Structure formats: C-alpha cells, structure tokens
Tab-separated table of C-alpha atoms and ligand atoms in Angstrom:
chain	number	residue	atom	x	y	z
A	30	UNK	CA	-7.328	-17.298	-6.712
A	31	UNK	CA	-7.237	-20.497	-3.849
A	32	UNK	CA	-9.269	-18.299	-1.385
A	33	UNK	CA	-10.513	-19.958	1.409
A	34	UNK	CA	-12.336	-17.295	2.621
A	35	UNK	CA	-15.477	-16.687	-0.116
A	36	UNK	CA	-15.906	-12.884	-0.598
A	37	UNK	CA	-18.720	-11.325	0.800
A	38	UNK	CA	-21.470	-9.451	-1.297
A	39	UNK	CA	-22.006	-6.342	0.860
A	40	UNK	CA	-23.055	-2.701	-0.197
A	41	UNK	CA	-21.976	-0.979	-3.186
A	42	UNK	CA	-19.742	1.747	-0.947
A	43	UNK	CA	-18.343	1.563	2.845
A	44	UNK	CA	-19.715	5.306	3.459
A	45	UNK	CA	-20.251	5.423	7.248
A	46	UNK	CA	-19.929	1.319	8.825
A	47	UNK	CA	-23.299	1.530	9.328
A	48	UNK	CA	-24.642	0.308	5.983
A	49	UNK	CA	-23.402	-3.125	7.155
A	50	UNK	CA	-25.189	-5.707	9.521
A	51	UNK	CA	-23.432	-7.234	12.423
A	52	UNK	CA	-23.108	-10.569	10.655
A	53	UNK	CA	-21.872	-8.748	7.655
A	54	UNK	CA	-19.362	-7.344	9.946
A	55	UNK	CA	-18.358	-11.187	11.154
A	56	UNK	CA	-17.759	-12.061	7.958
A	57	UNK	CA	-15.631	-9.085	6.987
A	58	UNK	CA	-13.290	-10.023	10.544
A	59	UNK	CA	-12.888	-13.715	8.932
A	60	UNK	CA	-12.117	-12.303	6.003
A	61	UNK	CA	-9.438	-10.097	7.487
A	62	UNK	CA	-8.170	-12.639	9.217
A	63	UNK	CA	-7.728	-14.934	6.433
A	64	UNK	CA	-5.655	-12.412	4.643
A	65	UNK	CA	-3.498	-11.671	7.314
A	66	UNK	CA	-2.790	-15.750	7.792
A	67	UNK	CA	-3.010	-16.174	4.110
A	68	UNK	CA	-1.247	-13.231	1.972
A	69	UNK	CA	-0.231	-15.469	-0.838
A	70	UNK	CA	-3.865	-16.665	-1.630
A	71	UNK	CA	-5.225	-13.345	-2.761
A	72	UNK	CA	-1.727	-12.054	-4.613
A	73	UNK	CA	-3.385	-11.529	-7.957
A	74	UNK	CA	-7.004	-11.235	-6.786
A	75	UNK	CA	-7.290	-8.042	-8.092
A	76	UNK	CA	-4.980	-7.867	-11.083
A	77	UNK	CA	-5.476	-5.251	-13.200
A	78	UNK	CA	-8.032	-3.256	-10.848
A	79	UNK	CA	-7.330	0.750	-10.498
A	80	UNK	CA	-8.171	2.649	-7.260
A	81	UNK	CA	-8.064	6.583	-7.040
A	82	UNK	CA	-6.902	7.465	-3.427
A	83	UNK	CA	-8.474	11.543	-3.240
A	84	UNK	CA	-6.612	13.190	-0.051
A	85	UNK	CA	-7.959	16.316	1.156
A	86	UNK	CA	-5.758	15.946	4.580
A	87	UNK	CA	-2.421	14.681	5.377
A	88	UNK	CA	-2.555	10.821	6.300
A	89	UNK	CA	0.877	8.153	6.827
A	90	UNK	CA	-1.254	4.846	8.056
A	91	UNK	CA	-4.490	5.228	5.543
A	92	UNK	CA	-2.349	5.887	2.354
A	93	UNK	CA	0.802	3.496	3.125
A	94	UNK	CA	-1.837	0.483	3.768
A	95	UNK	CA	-3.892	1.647	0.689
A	96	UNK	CA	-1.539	1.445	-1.490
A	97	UNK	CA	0.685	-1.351	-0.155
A	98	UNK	CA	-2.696	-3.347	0.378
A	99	UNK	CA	-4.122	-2.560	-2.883
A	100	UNK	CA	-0.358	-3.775	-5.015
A	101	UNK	CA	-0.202	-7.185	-3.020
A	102	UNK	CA	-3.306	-7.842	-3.971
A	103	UNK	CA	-2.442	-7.252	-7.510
A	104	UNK	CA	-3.963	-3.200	-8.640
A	105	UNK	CA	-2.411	-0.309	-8.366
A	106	UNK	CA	-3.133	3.112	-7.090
A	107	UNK	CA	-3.269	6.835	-8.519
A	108	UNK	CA	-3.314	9.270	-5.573
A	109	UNK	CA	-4.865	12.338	-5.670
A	110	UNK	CA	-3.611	15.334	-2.936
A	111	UNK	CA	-5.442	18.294	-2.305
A	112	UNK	CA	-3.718	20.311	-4.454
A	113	UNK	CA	-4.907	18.212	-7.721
A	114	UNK	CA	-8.635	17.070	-6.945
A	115	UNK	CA	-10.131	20.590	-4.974
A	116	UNK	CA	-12.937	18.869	-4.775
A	117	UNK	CA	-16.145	21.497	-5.626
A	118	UNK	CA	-13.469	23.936	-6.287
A	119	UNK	CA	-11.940	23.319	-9.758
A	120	UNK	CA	-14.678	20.935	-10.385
A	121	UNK	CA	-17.651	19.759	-9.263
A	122	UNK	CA	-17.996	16.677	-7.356
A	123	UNK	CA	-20.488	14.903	-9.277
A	124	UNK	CA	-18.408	15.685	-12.366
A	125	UNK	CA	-14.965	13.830	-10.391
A	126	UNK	CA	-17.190	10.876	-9.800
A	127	UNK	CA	-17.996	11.051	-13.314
A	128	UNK	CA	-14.447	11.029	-14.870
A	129	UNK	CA	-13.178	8.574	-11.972
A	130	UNK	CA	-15.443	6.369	-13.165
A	131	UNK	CA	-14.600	5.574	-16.424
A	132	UNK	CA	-10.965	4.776	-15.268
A	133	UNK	CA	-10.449	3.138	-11.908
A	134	UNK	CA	-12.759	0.417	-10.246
A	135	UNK	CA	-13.023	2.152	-6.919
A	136	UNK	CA	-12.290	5.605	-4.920
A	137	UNK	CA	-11.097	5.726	-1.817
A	138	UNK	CA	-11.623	9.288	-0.332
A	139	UNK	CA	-10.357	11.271	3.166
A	140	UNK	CA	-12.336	14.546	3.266
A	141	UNK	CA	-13.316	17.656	5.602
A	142	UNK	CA	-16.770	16.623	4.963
A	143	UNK	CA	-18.713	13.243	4.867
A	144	UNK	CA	-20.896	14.954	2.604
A	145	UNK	CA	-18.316	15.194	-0.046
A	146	UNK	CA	-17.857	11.496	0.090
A	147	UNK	CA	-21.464	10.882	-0.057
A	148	UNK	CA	-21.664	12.874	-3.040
A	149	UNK	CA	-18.651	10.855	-4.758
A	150	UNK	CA	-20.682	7.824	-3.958
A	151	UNK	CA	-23.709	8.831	-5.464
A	152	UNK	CA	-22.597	9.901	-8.476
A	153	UNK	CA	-20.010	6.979	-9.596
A	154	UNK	CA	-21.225	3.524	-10.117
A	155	UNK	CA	-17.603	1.828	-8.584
A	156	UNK	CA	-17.553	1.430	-5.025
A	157	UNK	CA	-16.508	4.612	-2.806
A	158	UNK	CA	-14.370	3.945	0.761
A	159	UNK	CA	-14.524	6.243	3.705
A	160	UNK	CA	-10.697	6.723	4.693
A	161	UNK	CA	-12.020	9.548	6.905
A	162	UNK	CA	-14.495	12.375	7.156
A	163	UNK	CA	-15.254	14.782	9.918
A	164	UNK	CA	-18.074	12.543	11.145
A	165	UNK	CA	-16.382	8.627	10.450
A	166	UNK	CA	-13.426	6.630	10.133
A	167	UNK	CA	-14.351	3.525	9.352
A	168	UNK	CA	-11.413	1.263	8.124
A	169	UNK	CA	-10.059	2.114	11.520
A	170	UNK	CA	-12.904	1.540	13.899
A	171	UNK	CA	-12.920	-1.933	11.409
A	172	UNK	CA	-9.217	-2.791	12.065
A	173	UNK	CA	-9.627	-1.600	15.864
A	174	UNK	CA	-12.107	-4.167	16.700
A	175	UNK	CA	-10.327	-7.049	14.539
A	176	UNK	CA	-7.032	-6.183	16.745
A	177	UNK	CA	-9.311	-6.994	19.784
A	178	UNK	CA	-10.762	-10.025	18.973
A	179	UNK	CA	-7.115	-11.422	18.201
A	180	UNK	CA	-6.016	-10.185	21.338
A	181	UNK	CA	-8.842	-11.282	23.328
A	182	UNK	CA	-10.536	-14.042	21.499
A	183	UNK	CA	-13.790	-12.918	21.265
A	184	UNK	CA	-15.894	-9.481	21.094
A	185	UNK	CA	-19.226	-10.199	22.778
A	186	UNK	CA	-19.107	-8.001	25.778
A	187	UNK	CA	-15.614	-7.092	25.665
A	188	UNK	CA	-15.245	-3.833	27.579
A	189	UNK	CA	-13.888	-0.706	25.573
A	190	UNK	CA	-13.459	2.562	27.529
A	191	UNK	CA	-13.227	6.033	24.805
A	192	UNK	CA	-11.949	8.835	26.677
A	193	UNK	CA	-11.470	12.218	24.859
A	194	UNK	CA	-13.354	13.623	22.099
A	195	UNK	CA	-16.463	12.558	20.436
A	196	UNK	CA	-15.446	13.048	17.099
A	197	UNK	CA	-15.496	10.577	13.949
A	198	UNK	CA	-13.257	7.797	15.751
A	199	UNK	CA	-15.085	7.712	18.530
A	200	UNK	CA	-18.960	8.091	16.623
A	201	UNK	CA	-17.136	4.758	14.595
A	202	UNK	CA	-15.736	2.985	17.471
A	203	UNK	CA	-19.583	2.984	18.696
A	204	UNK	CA	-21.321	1.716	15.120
A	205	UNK	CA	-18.747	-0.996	14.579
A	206	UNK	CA	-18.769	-1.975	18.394
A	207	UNK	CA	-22.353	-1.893	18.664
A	208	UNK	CA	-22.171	-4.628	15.948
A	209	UNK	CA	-19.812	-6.988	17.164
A	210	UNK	CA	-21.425	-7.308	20.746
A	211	UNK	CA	-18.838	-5.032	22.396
A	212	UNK	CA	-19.616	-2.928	25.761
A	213	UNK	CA	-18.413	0.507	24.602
A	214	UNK	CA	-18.031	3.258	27.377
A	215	UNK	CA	-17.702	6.848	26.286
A	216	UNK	CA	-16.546	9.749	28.309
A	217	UNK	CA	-15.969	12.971	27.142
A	218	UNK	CA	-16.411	16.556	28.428
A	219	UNK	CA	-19.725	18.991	28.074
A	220	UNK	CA	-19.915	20.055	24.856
A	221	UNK	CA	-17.742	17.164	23.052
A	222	UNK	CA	-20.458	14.536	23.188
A	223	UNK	CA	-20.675	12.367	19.820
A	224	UNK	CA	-23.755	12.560	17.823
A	225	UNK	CA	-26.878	11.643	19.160
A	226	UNK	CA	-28.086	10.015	16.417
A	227	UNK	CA	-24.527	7.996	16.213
A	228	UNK	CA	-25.466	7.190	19.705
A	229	UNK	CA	-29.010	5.957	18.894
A	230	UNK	CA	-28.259	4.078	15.930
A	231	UNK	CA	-25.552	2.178	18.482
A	232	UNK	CA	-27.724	1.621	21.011
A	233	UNK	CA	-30.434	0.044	18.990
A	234	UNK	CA	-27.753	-2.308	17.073
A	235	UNK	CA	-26.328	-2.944	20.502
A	236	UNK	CA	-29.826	-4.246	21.385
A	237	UNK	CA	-29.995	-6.289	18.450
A	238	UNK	CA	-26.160	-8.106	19.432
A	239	UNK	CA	-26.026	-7.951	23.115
A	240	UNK	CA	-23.577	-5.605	22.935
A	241	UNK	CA	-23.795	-2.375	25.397
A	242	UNK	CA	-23.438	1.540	24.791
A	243	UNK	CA	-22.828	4.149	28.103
A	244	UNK	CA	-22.144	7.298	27.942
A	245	UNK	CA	-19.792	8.246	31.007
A	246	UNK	CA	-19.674	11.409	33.583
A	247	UNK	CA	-16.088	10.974	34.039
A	248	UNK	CA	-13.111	9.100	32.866
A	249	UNK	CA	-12.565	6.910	35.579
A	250	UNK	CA	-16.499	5.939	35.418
A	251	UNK	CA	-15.718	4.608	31.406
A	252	UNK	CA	-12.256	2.928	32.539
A	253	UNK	CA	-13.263	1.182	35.477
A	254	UNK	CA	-12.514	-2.559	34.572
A	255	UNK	CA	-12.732	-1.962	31.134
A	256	UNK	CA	-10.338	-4.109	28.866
A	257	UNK	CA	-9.188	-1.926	25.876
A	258	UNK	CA	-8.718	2.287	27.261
A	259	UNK	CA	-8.753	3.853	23.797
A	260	UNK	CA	-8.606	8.212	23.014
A	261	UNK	CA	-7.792	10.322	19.773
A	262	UNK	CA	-6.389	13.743	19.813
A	263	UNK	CA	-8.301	16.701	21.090
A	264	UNK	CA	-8.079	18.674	18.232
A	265	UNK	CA	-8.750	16.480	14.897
A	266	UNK	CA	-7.724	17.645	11.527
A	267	UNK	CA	-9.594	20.688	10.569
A	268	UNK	CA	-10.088	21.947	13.840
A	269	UNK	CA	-6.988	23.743	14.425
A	270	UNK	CA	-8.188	26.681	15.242
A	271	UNK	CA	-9.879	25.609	18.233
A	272	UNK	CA	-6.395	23.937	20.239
A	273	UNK	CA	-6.367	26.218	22.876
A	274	UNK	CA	-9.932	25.991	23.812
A	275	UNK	CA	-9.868	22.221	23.161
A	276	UNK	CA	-6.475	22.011	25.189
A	277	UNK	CA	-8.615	23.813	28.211
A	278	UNK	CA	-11.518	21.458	27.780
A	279	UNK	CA	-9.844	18.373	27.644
A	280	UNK	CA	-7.352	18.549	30.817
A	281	UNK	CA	-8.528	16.342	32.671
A	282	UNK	CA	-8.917	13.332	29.762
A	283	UNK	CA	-5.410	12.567	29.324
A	284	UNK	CA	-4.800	8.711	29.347
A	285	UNK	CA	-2.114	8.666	32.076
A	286	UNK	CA	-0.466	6.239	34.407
A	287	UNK	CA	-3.411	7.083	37.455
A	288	UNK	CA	-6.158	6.573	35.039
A	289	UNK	CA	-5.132	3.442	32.868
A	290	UNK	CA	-4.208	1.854	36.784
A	291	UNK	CA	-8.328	1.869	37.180
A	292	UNK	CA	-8.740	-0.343	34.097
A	293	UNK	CA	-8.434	-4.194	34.197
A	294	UNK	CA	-5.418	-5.570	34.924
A	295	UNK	CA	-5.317	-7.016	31.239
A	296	UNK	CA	-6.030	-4.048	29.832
A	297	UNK	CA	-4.945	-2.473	26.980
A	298	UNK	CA	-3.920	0.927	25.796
A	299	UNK	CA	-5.440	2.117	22.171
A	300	UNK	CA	-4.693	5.008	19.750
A	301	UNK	CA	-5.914	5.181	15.777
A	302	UNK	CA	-2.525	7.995	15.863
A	303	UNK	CA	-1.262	10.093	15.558
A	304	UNK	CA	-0.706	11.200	18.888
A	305	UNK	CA	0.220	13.517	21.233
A	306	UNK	CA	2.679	12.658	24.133
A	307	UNK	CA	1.591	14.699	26.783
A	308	UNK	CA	-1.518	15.779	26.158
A	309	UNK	CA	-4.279	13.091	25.322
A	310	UNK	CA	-1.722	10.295	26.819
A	311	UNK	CA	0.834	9.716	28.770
A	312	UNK	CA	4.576	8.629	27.385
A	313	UNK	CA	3.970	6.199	29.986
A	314	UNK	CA	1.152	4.704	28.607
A	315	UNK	CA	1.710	4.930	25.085
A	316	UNK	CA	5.213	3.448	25.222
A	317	UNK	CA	3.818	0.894	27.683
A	318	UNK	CA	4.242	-2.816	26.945
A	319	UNK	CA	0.900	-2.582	27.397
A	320	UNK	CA	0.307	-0.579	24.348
A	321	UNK	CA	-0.951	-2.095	20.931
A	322	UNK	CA	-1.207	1.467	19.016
A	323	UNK	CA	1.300	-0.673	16.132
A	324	UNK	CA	-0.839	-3.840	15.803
A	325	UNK	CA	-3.983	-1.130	15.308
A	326	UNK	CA	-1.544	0.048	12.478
A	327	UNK	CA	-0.498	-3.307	11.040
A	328	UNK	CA	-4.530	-4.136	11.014
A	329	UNK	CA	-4.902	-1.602	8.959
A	330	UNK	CA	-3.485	-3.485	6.261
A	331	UNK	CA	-5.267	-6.536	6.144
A	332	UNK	CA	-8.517	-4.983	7.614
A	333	UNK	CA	-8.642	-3.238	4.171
A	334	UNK	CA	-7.485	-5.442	2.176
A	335	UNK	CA	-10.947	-7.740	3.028
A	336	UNK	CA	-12.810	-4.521	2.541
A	337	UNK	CA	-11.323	-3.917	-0.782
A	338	UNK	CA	-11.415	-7.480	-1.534
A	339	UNK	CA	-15.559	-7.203	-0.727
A	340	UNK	CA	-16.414	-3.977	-2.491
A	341	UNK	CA	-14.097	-4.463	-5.875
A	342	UNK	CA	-14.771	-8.011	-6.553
B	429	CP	N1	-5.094	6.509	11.924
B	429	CP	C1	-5.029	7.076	10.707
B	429	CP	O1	-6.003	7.116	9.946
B	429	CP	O2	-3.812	7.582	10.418
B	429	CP	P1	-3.462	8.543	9.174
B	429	CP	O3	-4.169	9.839	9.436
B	429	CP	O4	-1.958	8.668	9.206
B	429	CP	O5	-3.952	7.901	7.930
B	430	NVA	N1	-9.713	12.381	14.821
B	430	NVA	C1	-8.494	12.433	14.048
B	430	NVA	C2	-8.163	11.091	13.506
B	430	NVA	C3	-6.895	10.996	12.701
B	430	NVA	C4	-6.639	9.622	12.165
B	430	NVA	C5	-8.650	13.451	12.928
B	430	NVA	O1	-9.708	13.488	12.302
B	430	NVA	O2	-7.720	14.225	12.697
C-alpha cells in the first residue's frame, strides 16, 4: 500500500464515538480525507479481510457504503438480516461473537439495542462497528462533521443547530461535535431531551476543545445564526408505535422555509435520511440548493472506509 496517510492505532471497537479523543478524531478526518482524494492508494489495503454486516433494521446508506467501502478496499462482506442472526433468540450473543470470530476480521452491527452491540464487542476479539443502536450512530455523526469541515474549512466553533428529537443522531452529533471544537445547539420538545449523561460527557469534552454545547427552549433560539440546521425523523426505527404521539409533539420542529430563513445566510440544511417531506422538513428545504443531505451520504463512504482502515489494520 503507498498510503500517505499512516493508520491510526485507536480502540479495539467504535462502540459509541466516545471511546476516541478529539485528536484521535483529527486524525480519523485526515484520514477520511485522504481516501476520498486518494481511492487508488488503499485498493488492496485490506485484501483478503472478511467483515460480517448483522442487520437487525432496514438500512440503504450504512449497508451500500459498507459493502462498497469494504470491496474497494480489497475484503469482502457476508451480511447478516434479521431473519438469519436473531440475535439472543436462536442464539446467544456471546456465542455469535464466538463463531464470528473465527471467520471474519471485524463485525459491523445495526441493532434495537446498544447493549447488544456491546455484548458482540465483548465477547469477540476482532473489532465491532456501531452502524446504529437506539442510543448512537456513529459513522454518521463521523461523516457529518467531515462534510462540514470540507464545506467550511474548519470545525472550531462552527455553529450546528439540531432541531427534532434527541435520539441516537442527535446524542452522536453532540460526542463527535464536542470533539472537534464545534458549537452544537439542541432543541427539542419536553420529554425528547437526549441523555443527560450524553449531554455531560459533551460538555466536559467541549471544555477540553473549545467547542460549545446548549440546549435550546425553542427552535428558532438553536437556529439563530447557526451555520449547519440539521433534524432526523420524529419517530426512529423501533418506535413506530409512538407516530401519532410523536407527530403531536413534534409540530412545531419542522425545518421549514420560516425557520431555516433565521439561520446564517451561509447556512446549510442537514439530514442523516431518510426523511420525511412534510413533516420534520420542508420540500423546500430539503430540495434546496442549499441542501447537502447527498454529500452527508457520499461521506459515508470514505468516512468508513478510514474507520475500517483504523480498526482492521
Ligand atoms: N443514515 C443512515 O444510516 O441511513 P440508513 O438507515 O439507510 O443506513
Ligand atoms: N434516528 C433514525 C436514524 C436513521 C438513520 C433511526 O434510528 O431510525
């Protein structure tokens, strides 16, 4: 391999985002970057590697950049659906991790619960990747951030608004923007507040990078001259029982024209998607020219093809 970039030692897994230090997370974004300028020097770089991709919940952007980013880099995948793994059901998690193990060089896992990933992780020795759980999303807080430095340059300070829920987007939009210096606004409504222990654990790397957490009362209080205006469905995967009261709650949070006018006038619209037309945003704002919900999707891609790079090196 020519790489120019040197990988990183980091932690055996990518669990939640927080097991990695601000600087770690600089060198992961040079990394990505790298790849993205650079495809051709990691082709090969992990030749012969195997990943297992277990899928509790339907997924377009998390698989397709799995397993495209995994074959340019040289491995190949074996996916896993629901329907095969039932994790805990047919078989215990432990004893998963335990086959796994003895085939494939790393698991990538999207599960109701981040418990079931942290119990994959501690019972394999090969690295274990968060491709979401109720409480994180890593890769895409990761790739998120990455599309805003290219866009802006730099991170230190730059203003993110979250409007909507405070679910596992939103709790990693705050760990992985407390580390690179960003000012990250949150607004959602009573009763849809992200952990408070996601918050503290922000707010003390935040202190550490000069970055800047807030919790909001209102939308317009998070968007005011923020750069980057960023929500997530009201009703996340698992929750579907709850749309009608989560439709109620979250009225007023839509993304829309009105609101995303209150932002800077560089701002920019953001969306890990799928979405909703209609109800968290706009048509208007989504379809906007000021809308970079594809380069968060084409991020994806490289973003975790540096992570895989780190963890199965
Ligand atoms: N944003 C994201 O993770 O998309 P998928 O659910 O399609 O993977
Ligand atoms: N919060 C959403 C994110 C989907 C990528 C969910 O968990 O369904």
């Amino acid at each position: 391999m020519n790489a120019a970039v040197a990988p990183l030692t980091l932690t055996k897994d990518l669990l939640t985002g927080m097991e990695w230090s601000p600087a770690q997370v600089r060198e992961l974004f040079h990394l990505a970057a790298d790849v993205k300028a650079h495809p051709d020097r990691y082709r090969g770089a992990l030749a012969g590697r195997f990943l297992a991709l277990i899928f509790e919940k339907p997924s377009l952007r998390t698989r397709v950049t799995f397993e495209v980013g995994i074959s340019s880099l040289g491995g190949a995948t074996v996916f896993l659906d629901h329907t095969e793994t039932k994790l805990g059901q047919r078989e215990s998690i432990p004893d998963v991790a335990k086959n796994l193990e003895r085939w494939v060089q790393g698991i990538v896992a999207r599960t109701f619960t981040q418990e079931s990933i942290d119990a994959l992780a501690e019972n394999a020795s090969i690295p274990v990747i968060n491709a979401l759980s109720d409480r994180y999303h890593p890769c895409q807080a990761l790739s998120d951030f990455f599309t805003l430095e290219e866009r802006f340059g730099s991170l230190r300070g730059l203003k993110l608004a979250y409007v909507g829920d405070g679910n596992n987007v939103c709790h990693s939009l705050l760990s992985i923007g407390a580390r690179a210096g960003a000012h990250v606004r949150i607004a959602t409504p009573t009763g849809y507040s992200p952990d408070a222990a996601v918050i503290s654990e922000a707010k003390r790397t935040a202190r550490e990078t000069r970055g800047k957490i807030e919790l909001c009362a209102s939308p317009e209080e998070a968007v005011a001259d923020a750069q980057a205006i960023y929500t997530d469905v009201w009703t996340s995967m698992g929750q579907e029982e709850e749309v009608a009261a989560r439709e109620a709650a979250f009225a007023a949070y839509q993304v829309n024209e009105a609101l995303f006018a209150q932002a800077a006038p560089d701002a920019v619209f953001m969306h890990c998607l799928p979405a909703h037309r209609g109800s968290e945003v706009s048509k208007e704002v989504i379809d906007s020219p000021r809308s970079i919900v594809f380069d968060q999707a084409e991020n994806r891609l490289h973003m975790q093809k540096a992570i895989l790079l780190t963890l199965l090196n």
